Amino acid sequence: MSGRFFIIALHEGGRIQEETWELVSFARRCGTAGPVMMVLSDEGSIERLAGELAHRTGLDVVGLAGSHLREYSAEAYIRTLVPFFRDASEEEEVHIAAAHTSRGIDFVPQLSIGIDACCITAVEDVGEGTFIRSLHHGRFRAEVRADRAKVVVTVLPGAFAPEDIEPGKPGRIRIVPAGDISLSTRSRGTRAPVHANMGLTRAEVIVSAGRGLGGSENIRLLTMLSSLFPKSALGATRAVCDQGWLDYSHQIGSTGNTVSPRLYLACGISGAIQHLAGMRNSGMIVAINTDPHAAIFRTAHYGIVEDLTTFIPLLVDRCLKRG
């Protein structure tokens, strides 16, 4: 991919979000040798954040500074980024990448409209001049080719492993004053989720439920299986939480918890990339599913093609008998 390539680095609490380093790997997979990092913040933090990006990646950094950027808001980002990118000619190729997080999803579609760009979300791989994303819970993959010179994409967390970057020297830093923009909205700050499930992040074994479980009445089977392990917890896909079978505090994936237990038991999970983003770094992944073609088997270390409602009781019974 030719033209200019920009990576928008998101940050929270004064720290660059981890997904930013994955975007560098994504840019290089796109064939871009020297993407430009971008960071937006107020005058008091912009130099420190830009310096961290320049030193860690060795890439050039553009810092957009303004008092209205002290706290994140989609309006602040849009009103700052649109004038910056609108100067590019219609023929010039410009690619802009952000992480597919709650913030990326929040401002990227509006940015694409503001600069008349093609918007492609939830990218998980790249082809020959194309972007690849999953459809229908990972059962299909779409290869998308942009029809405009300007392209804005969001990249799924976990889709591209961050590379070990050893820059020879820090990249150049350019701080651009964004002016004082009066916003029609005001941030009231951020706070941790009320139902944060700290047990998931500390668990050595996670037994996770997918739509293939069949219904809330079968959660007891996973509870039985989980009870075999002393440091275990129950996890779930978003579909399970949407159905109300488990609370959202159990959700694992790009919009839920990110976990890396020693053992991950995926029960009735199809293997959508959004879920894989939250558990792909598990030490060992064992998948149980009736569909031998389920996408989860491409990620799992071991796969079991069986009906959960008959297999799990047999497994629990055998384990209890062996002590």
GROMACS .gro file of N, CA and C in nm, residues 36-169:
model
  402
   36VAL      N    1   0.357   0.700   1.039
   36VAL     CA    2   0.369   0.813   1.131
   36VAL      C    3   0.274   0.790   1.248
   37MET      N    4   0.327   0.799   1.370
   37MET     CA    5   0.243   0.787   1.488
   37MET      C    6   0.175   0.921   1.515
   38MET      N    7   0.051   0.916   1.564
   38MET     CA    8  -0.020   1.037   1.603
   38MET      C    9  -0.073   1.021   1.744
   39VAL      N   10  -0.065   1.126   1.823
   39VAL     CA   11  -0.120   1.124   1.958
   39VAL      C   12  -0.184   1.259   1.985
   40LEU      N   13  -0.299   1.256   2.053
   40LEU     CA   14  -0.373   1.377   2.083
   40LEU      C   15  -0.382   1.393   2.234
   41SER      N   16  -0.346   1.511   2.285
   41SER     CA   17  -0.354   1.534   2.429
   41SER      C   18  -0.342   1.684   2.455
   42ASP      N   19  -0.347   1.719   2.584
   42ASP     CA   20  -0.331   1.860   2.620
   42ASP      C   21  -0.183   1.895   2.626
   43GLU      N   22  -0.155   2.025   2.640
   43GLU     CA   23  -0.016   2.072   2.636
   43GLU      C   24   0.070   2.014   2.748
   44GLY      N   25   0.009   1.979   2.860
   44GLY     CA   26   0.086   1.928   2.973
   44GLY      C   27   0.136   1.785   2.956
   45SER      N   28   0.074   1.708   2.866
   45SER     CA   29   0.110   1.566   2.851
   45SER      C   30   0.163   1.530   2.714
   46ILE      N   31   0.144   1.616   2.616
   46ILE     CA   32   0.171   1.578   2.478
   46ILE      C   33   0.317   1.543   2.453
   47GLU      N   34   0.410   1.618   2.510
   47GLU     CA   35   0.552   1.591   2.483
   47GLU      C   36   0.596   1.458   2.543
   48ARG      N   37   0.546   1.426   2.663
   48ARG     CA   38   0.583   1.298   2.726
   48ARG      C   39   0.528   1.180   2.646
   49LEU      N   40   0.401   1.188   2.605
   49LEU     CA   41   0.341   1.080   2.528
   49LEU      C   42   0.408   1.064   2.392
   50ALA      N   43   0.433   1.177   2.325
   50ALA     CA   44   0.500   1.172   2.195
   50ALA      C   45   0.641   1.116   2.208
   51GLY      N   46   0.710   1.154   2.317
   51GLY     CA   47   0.845   1.104   2.340
   51GLY      C   48   0.848   0.953   2.360
   52GLU      N   49   0.749   0.900   2.433
   52GLU     CA   50   0.743   0.756   2.455
   52GLU      C   51   0.725   0.682   2.323
   53LEU      N   52   0.636   0.733   2.238
   53LEU     CA   53   0.613   0.671   2.108
   53LEU      C   54   0.738   0.676   2.021
   54ALA      N   55   0.805   0.791   2.019
   54ALA     CA   56   0.923   0.808   1.934
   54ALA      C   57   1.038   0.718   1.979
   55HIS      N   58   1.058   0.705   2.111
   55HIS     CA   59   1.168   0.624   2.163
   55HIS      C   60   1.140   0.475   2.146
   56ARG      N   61   1.016   0.434   2.169
   56ARG     CA   62   0.987   0.290   2.166
   56ARG      C   63   0.978   0.235   2.024
   57THR      N   64   0.931   0.316   1.929
   57THR     CA   65   0.912   0.266   1.792
   57THR      C   66   1.018   0.313   1.694
   58GLY      N   67   1.084   0.425   1.723
   58GLY     CA   68   1.178   0.482   1.627
   58GLY      C   69   1.109   0.550   1.511
   59LEU      N   70   0.977   0.567   1.521
   59LEU     CA   71   0.899   0.629   1.413
   59LEU      C   72   0.877   0.777   1.442
   60ASP      N   73   0.852   0.852   1.335
   60ASP     CA   74   0.819   0.993   1.352
   60ASP      C   75   0.682   1.005   1.419
   61VAL      N   76   0.666   1.111   1.499
   61VAL     CA   77   0.544   1.129   1.576
   61VAL      C   78   0.490   1.270   1.554
   62VAL      N   79   0.360   1.279   1.531
   62VAL     CA   80   0.291   1.408   1.526
   62VAL      C   81   0.203   1.416   1.650
   63GLY      N   82   0.224   1.519   1.730
   63GLY     CA   83   0.142   1.539   1.849
   63GLY      C   84   0.049   1.657   1.830
   64LEU      N   85  -0.080   1.633   1.841
   64LEU     CA   86  -0.179   1.740   1.829
   64LEU      C   87  -0.219   1.782   1.970
   65ALA      N   88  -0.195   1.908   2.003
   65ALA     CA   89  -0.211   1.954   2.141
   65ALA      C   90  -0.319   2.061   2.152
   66GLY      N   91  -0.401   2.048   2.255
   66GLY     CA   92  -0.503   2.148   2.282
   66GLY      C   93  -0.568   2.121   2.416
   67SER      N   94  -0.614   2.224   2.482
   67SER     CA   95  -0.676   2.207   2.614
   67SER      C   96  -0.803   2.122   2.606
   68HIS      N   97  -0.869   2.122   2.490
   68HIS     CA   98  -0.992   2.044   2.474
   68HIS      C   99  -0.963   1.894   2.464
   69LEU      N  100  -0.835   1.857   2.455
   69LEU     CA  101  -0.796   1.716   2.443
   69LEU      C  102  -0.748   1.658   2.576
   70ARG      N  103  -0.770   1.730   2.685
   70ARG     CA  104  -0.726   1.682   2.817
   70ARG      C  105  -0.797   1.550   2.852
   71GLU      N  106  -0.926   1.542   2.823
   71GLU     CA  107  -1.004   1.420   2.842
   71GLU      C  108  -1.053   1.373   2.706
   72TYR      N  109  -1.062   1.241   2.689
   72TYR     CA  110  -1.110   1.189   2.560
   72TYR      C  111  -1.257   1.221   2.538
   73SER      N  112  -1.290   1.260   2.416
   73SER     CA  113  -1.428   1.264   2.369
   73SER      C  114  -1.424   1.253   2.218
   74ALA      N  115  -1.523   1.188   2.161
   74ALA     CA  116  -1.526   1.172   2.015
   74ALA      C  117  -1.530   1.308   1.947
   75GLU      N  118  -1.605   1.402   2.004
   75GLU     CA  119  -1.615   1.535   1.943
   75GLU      C  120  -1.479   1.603   1.937
   76ALA      N  121  -1.402   1.594   2.047
   76ALA     CA  122  -1.270   1.657   2.050
   76ALA      C  123  -1.178   1.597   1.945
   77TYR      N  124  -1.180   1.465   1.931
   77TYR     CA  125  -1.095   1.398   1.832
   77TYR      C  126  -1.136   1.436   1.690
   78ILE      N  127  -1.267   1.434   1.663
   78ILE     CA  128  -1.315   1.464   1.528
   78ILE      C  129  -1.280   1.607   1.488
   79ARG      N  130  -1.305   1.701   1.577
   79ARG     CA  131  -1.283   1.842   1.542
   79ARG      C  132  -1.135   1.876   1.533
   80THR      N  133  -1.049   1.788   1.584
   80THR     CA  134  -0.905   1.809   1.573
   80THR      C  135  -0.848   1.736   1.451
   81LEU      N  136  -0.894   1.613   1.427
   81LEU     CA  137  -0.837   1.530   1.321
   81LEU      C  138  -0.888   1.568   1.182
   82VAL      N  139  -1.015   1.603   1.172
   82VAL     CA  140  -1.072   1.633   1.039
   82VAL      C  141  -0.997   1.746   0.969
   83PRO      N  142  -0.972   1.861   1.034
   83PRO     CA  143  -0.895   1.966   0.965
   83PRO      C  144  -0.754   1.921   0.927
   84PHE      N  145  -0.693   1.835   1.011
   84PHE     CA  146  -0.556   1.789   0.983
   84PHE      C  147  -0.552   1.706   0.855
   85PHE      N  148  -0.647   1.614   0.839
   85PHE     CA  149  -0.645   1.524   0.723
   85PHE      C  150  -0.718   1.580   0.602
   86ARG      N  151  -0.799   1.682   0.621
   86ARG     CA  152  -0.875   1.737   0.509
   86ARG      C  153  -0.784   1.805   0.408
   87ASP      N  154  -0.663   1.843   0.451
   87ASP     CA  155  -0.570   1.912   0.362
   87ASP      C  156  -0.515   1.821   0.252
   88ALA      N  157  -0.521   1.689   0.273
   88ALA     CA  158  -0.469   1.596   0.172
   88ALA      C  159  -0.554   1.603   0.046
   89SER      N  160  -0.489   1.595  -0.070
   89SER     CA  161  -0.563   1.602  -0.196
   89SER      C  162  -0.647   1.475  -0.214
   90GLU      N  163  -0.747   1.482  -0.300
   90GLU     CA  164  -0.836   1.369  -0.322
   90GLU      C  165  -0.763   1.251  -0.384
   91GLU      N  166  -0.656   1.278  -0.459
   91GLU     CA  167  -0.583   1.171  -0.527
   91GLU      C  168  -0.478   1.105  -0.438
   92GLU      N  169  -0.434   1.173  -0.333
   92GLU     CA  170  -0.327   1.120  -0.248
   92GLU      C  171  -0.379   1.007  -0.160
   93GLU      N  172  -0.306   0.895  -0.160
   93GLU     CA  173  -0.345   0.782  -0.076
   93GLU      C  174  -0.306   0.809   0.069
   94VAL      N  175  -0.403   0.797   0.158
   94VAL     CA  176  -0.379   0.816   0.301
   94VAL      C  177  -0.450   0.704   0.376
   95HIS      N  178  -0.375   0.631   0.458
   95HIS     CA  179  -0.433   0.526   0.542
   95HIS      C  180  -0.421   0.570   0.688
   96ILE      N  181  -0.529   0.555   0.762
   96ILE     CA  182  -0.532   0.591   0.904
   96ILE      C  183  -0.581   0.470   0.981
   97ALA      N  184  -0.506   0.428   1.082
   97ALA     CA  185  -0.541   0.308   1.159
   97ALA      C  186  -0.557   0.342   1.307
   98ALA      N  187  -0.659   0.283   1.368
   98ALA     CA  188  -0.681   0.294   1.513
   98ALA      C  189  -0.725   0.158   1.563
   99ALA      N  190  -0.709   0.134   1.692
   99ALA     CA  191  -0.749   0.006   1.750
   99ALA      C  192  -0.901  -0.004   1.757
  100HIS      N  193  -0.952  -0.126   1.738
  100HIS     CA  194  -1.096  -0.151   1.744
  100HIS      C  195  -1.138  -0.169   1.890
  101THR      N  196  -1.121  -0.063   1.966
  101THR     CA  197  -1.163  -0.060   2.106
  101THR      C  198  -1.287   0.028   2.117
  102SER      N  199  -1.338   0.043   2.238
  102SER     CA  200  -1.458   0.126   2.255
  102SER      C  201  -1.434   0.268   2.205
  103ARG      N  202  -1.313   0.320   2.224
  103ARG     CA  203  -1.284   0.455   2.177
  103ARG      C  204  -1.265   0.459   2.025
  104GLY      N  205  -1.194   0.360   1.972
  104GLY     CA  206  -1.176   0.357   1.827
  104GLY      C  207  -1.309   0.347   1.754
  105ILE      N  208  -1.396   0.260   1.804
  105ILE     CA  209  -1.529   0.244   1.744
  105ILE      C  210  -1.608   0.374   1.755
  106ASP      N  211  -1.579   0.450   1.859
  106ASP     CA  212  -1.655   0.573   1.888
  106ASP      C  213  -1.627   0.683   1.786
  107PHE      N  214  -1.499   0.706   1.754
  107PHE     CA  215  -1.469   0.823   1.671
  107PHE      C  216  -1.434   0.793   1.525
  108VAL      N  217  -1.390   0.671   1.494
  108VAL     CA  218  -1.344   0.642   1.359
  108VAL      C  219  -1.452   0.658   1.251
  109PRO      N  220  -1.575   0.606   1.271
  109PRO     CA  221  -1.676   0.627   1.166
  109PRO      C  222  -1.703   0.775   1.138
  110GLN      N  223  -1.707   0.856   1.244
  110GLN     CA  224  -1.730   0.999   1.224
  110GLN      C  225  -1.613   1.064   1.152
  111LEU      N  226  -1.491   1.019   1.182
  111LEU     CA  227  -1.373   1.072   1.115
  111LEU      C  228  -1.379   1.042   0.965
  112SER      N  229  -1.417   0.920   0.930
  112SER     CA  230  -1.422   0.882   0.789
  112SER      C  231  -1.523   0.968   0.712
  113ILE      N  232  -1.635   1.000   0.776
  113ILE     CA  233  -1.735   1.085   0.712
  113ILE      C  234  -1.679   1.227   0.694
  114GLY      N  235  -1.611   1.276   0.798
  114GLY     CA  236  -1.559   1.413   0.795
  114GLY      C  237  -1.455   1.437   0.688
  115ILE      N  238  -1.378   1.334   0.651
  115ILE     CA  239  -1.272   1.352   0.550
  115ILE      C  240  -1.305   1.278   0.421
  116ASP      N  241  -1.430   1.229   0.409
  116ASP     CA  242  -1.477   1.160   0.289
  116ASP      C  243  -1.388   1.040   0.258
  117ALA      N  244  -1.369   0.954   0.359
  117ALA     CA  245  -1.283   0.837   0.344
  117ALA      C  246  -1.364   0.709   0.351
  118CYS      N  247  -1.306   0.602   0.299
  118CYS     CA  248  -1.363   0.469   0.313
  118CYS      C  249  -1.337   0.420   0.456
  119CYS      N  250  -1.437   0.360   0.519
  119CYS     CA  251  -1.424   0.313   0.658
  119CYS      C  252  -1.437   0.161   0.661
  120ILE      N  253  -1.334   0.093   0.713
  120ILE     CA  254  -1.335  -0.053   0.724
  120ILE      C  255  -1.304  -0.088   0.869
  121THR      N  256  -1.394  -0.158   0.935
  121THR     CA  257  -1.379  -0.185   1.078
  121THR      C  258  -1.348  -0.331   1.105
  122ALA      N  259  -1.293  -0.356   1.226
  122ALA     CA  260  -1.266  -0.491   1.276
  122ALA      C  261  -1.175  -0.572   1.184
  123VAL      N  262  -1.070  -0.509   1.133
  123VAL     CA  263  -0.975  -0.577   1.045
  123VAL      C  264  -0.892  -0.675   1.126
  124GLU      N  265  -0.874  -0.796   1.074
  124GLU     CA  266  -0.796  -0.898   1.144
  124GLU      C  267  -0.680  -0.952   1.063
  125ASP      N  268  -0.673  -0.915   0.933
  125ASP     CA  269  -0.562  -0.960   0.849
  125ASP      C  270  -0.558  -0.872   0.724
  126VAL      N  271  -0.451  -0.884   0.648
  126VAL     CA  272  -0.438  -0.807   0.524
  126VAL      C  273  -0.404  -0.901   0.410
  127GLY      N  274  -0.451  -0.864   0.289
  127GLY     CA  275  -0.420  -0.939   0.169
  127GLY      C  276  -0.340  -0.853   0.073
  128GLU      N  277  -0.351  -0.882  -0.055
  128GLU     CA  278  -0.282  -0.802  -0.157
  128GLU      C  279  -0.364  -0.676  -0.183
  129GLY      N  280  -0.335  -0.572  -0.108
  129GLY     CA  281  -0.409  -0.448  -0.124
  129GLY      C  282  -0.550  -0.453  -0.068
  130THR      N  283  -0.577  -0.552   0.018
  130THR     CA  284  -0.710  -0.569   0.075
  130THR      C  285  -0.701  -0.583   0.227
  131PHE      N  286  -0.816  -0.567   0.292
  131PHE     CA  287  -0.828  -0.587   0.436
  131PHE      C  288  -0.926  -0.701   0.460
  132ILE      N  289  -0.895  -0.786   0.557
  132ILE     CA  290  -0.976  -0.906   0.583
  132ILE      C  291  -1.043  -0.894   0.719
  133ARG      N  292  -1.173  -0.924   0.722
  133ARG     CA  293  -1.250  -0.920   0.846
  133ARG      C  294  -1.347  -1.037   0.849
  134SER      N  295  -1.388  -1.077   0.970
  134SER     CA  296  -1.479  -1.191   0.985
  134SER      C  297  -1.625  -1.148   0.976
  135LEU      N  298  -1.708  -1.242   0.934
  135LEU     CA  299  -1.852  -1.222   0.929
  135LEU      C  300  -1.921  -1.340   0.995
  136HIS      N  301  -2.040  -1.316   1.048
  136HIS     CA  302  -2.124  -1.423   1.104
  136HIS      C  303  -2.048  -1.508   1.206
  137HIS      N  304  -1.996  -1.439   1.308
  137HIS     CA  305  -1.929  -1.505   1.421
  137HIS      C  306  -1.811  -1.591   1.376
  138GLY      N  307  -1.737  -1.543   1.277
  138GLY     CA  308  -1.615  -1.612   1.236
  138GLY      C  309  -1.634  -1.722   1.135
  139ARG      N  310  -1.757  -1.748   1.092
  139ARG     CA  311  -1.780  -1.857   0.996
  139ARG      C  312  -1.734  -1.819   0.855
  140PHE      N  313  -1.735  -1.689   0.824
  140PHE     CA  314  -1.692  -1.642   0.693
  140PHE      C  315  -1.590  -1.530   0.710
  141ARG      N  316  -1.507  -1.513   0.608
  141ARG     CA  317  -1.410  -1.403   0.607
  141ARG      C  318  -1.431  -1.322   0.480
  142ALA      N  319  -1.441  -1.191   0.497
  142ALA     CA  320  -1.460  -1.102   0.384
  142ALA      C  321  -1.329  -1.031   0.352
  143GLU      N  322  -1.297  -1.023   0.224
  143GLU     CA  323  -1.178  -0.951   0.178
  143GLU      C  324  -1.225  -0.821   0.115
  144VAL      N  325  -1.191  -0.710   0.178
  144VAL     CA  326  -1.246  -0.580   0.140
  144VAL      C  327  -1.139  -0.494   0.075
  145ARG      N  328  -1.173  -0.436  -0.040
  145ARG     CA  329  -1.082  -0.345  -0.109
  145ARG      C  330  -1.142  -0.204  -0.105
  146ALA      N  331  -1.064  -0.107  -0.059
  146ALA     CA  332  -1.113   0.030  -0.049
  146ALA      C  333  -1.134   0.089  -0.188
  147ASP      N  334  -1.240   0.169  -0.203
  147ASP     CA  335  -1.269   0.231  -0.332
  147ASP      C  336  -1.236   0.380  -0.333
  148ARG      N  337  -1.163   0.425  -0.232
  148ARG     CA  338  -1.123   0.566  -0.225
  148ARG      C  339  -0.976   0.576  -0.186
  149ALA      N  340  -0.919   0.692  -0.211
  149ALA     CA  341  -0.777   0.712  -0.180
  149ALA      C  342  -0.754   0.720  -0.030
  150LYS      N  343  -0.850   0.778   0.043
  150LYS     CA  344  -0.839   0.787   0.188
  150LYS      C  345  -0.912   0.670   0.252
  151VAL      N  346  -0.844   0.604   0.345
  151VAL     CA  347  -0.901   0.486   0.411
  151VAL      C  348  -0.877   0.496   0.561
  152VAL      N  349  -0.983   0.474   0.639
  152VAL     CA  350  -0.972   0.470   0.785
  152VAL      C  351  -1.012   0.330   0.829
  153VAL      N  352  -0.927   0.264   0.908
  153VAL     CA  353  -0.956   0.128   0.952
  153VAL      C  354  -0.943   0.117   1.103
  154THR      N  355  -1.020   0.024   1.160
  154THR     CA  356  -0.998  -0.017   1.298
  154THR      C  357  -0.947  -0.160   1.296
  155VAL      N  358  -0.851  -0.190   1.382
  155VAL     CA  359  -0.784  -0.320   1.383
  155VAL      C  360  -0.817  -0.391   1.514
  156LEU      N  361  -0.862  -0.515   1.502
  156LEU     CA  362  -0.901  -0.591   1.621
  156LEU      C  363  -0.781  -0.616   1.713
  157PRO      N  364  -0.795  -0.589   1.842
  157PRO     CA  365  -0.687  -0.620   1.937
  157PRO      C  366  -0.655  -0.769   1.934
  158GLY      N  367  -0.528  -0.801   1.934
  158GLY     CA  368  -0.486  -0.941   1.933
  158GLY      C  369  -0.468  -1.000   1.795
  159ALA      N  370  -0.513  -0.931   1.690
  159ALA     CA  371  -0.501  -0.985   1.555
  159ALA      C  372  -0.357  -0.981   1.504
  160PHE      N  373  -0.278  -0.883   1.550
  160PHE     CA  374  -0.139  -0.869   1.508
  160PHE      C  375  -0.051  -0.862   1.633
  161ALA      N  376   0.039  -0.956   1.646
  161ALA     CA  377   0.125  -0.958   1.764
  161ALA      C  378   0.223  -0.842   1.758
  162PRO      N  379   0.243  -0.769   1.869
  162PRO     CA  380   0.341  -0.660   1.868
  162PRO      C  381   0.482  -0.713   1.847
  163GLU      N  382   0.557  -0.647   1.763
  163GLU     CA  383   0.693  -0.691   1.735
  163GLU      C  384   0.790  -0.635   1.838
  164ASP      N  385   0.901  -0.705   1.855
  164ASP     CA  386   1.008  -0.652   1.940
  164ASP      C  387   1.084  -0.547   1.859
  165ILE      N  388   1.057  -0.422   1.890
  165ILE     CA  389   1.116  -0.313   1.814
  165ILE      C  390   1.241  -0.262   1.884
  166GLU      N  391   1.350  -0.256   1.810
  166GLU     CA  392   1.475  -0.204   1.865
  166GLU      C  393   1.521  -0.087   1.777
  167PRO      N  394   1.462   0.029   1.797
  167PRO     CA  395   1.497   0.143   1.712
  167PRO      C  396   1.641   0.187   1.734
  168GLY      N  397   1.707   0.223   1.623
  168GLY     CA  398   1.843   0.273   1.635
  168GLY      C  399   1.847   0.408   1.702
  169LYS      N  400   1.749   0.489   1.673
  169LYS     CA  401   1.740   0.621   1.736
  169LYS      C  402   1.593   0.661   1.740
   0.00000   0.00000   0.00000
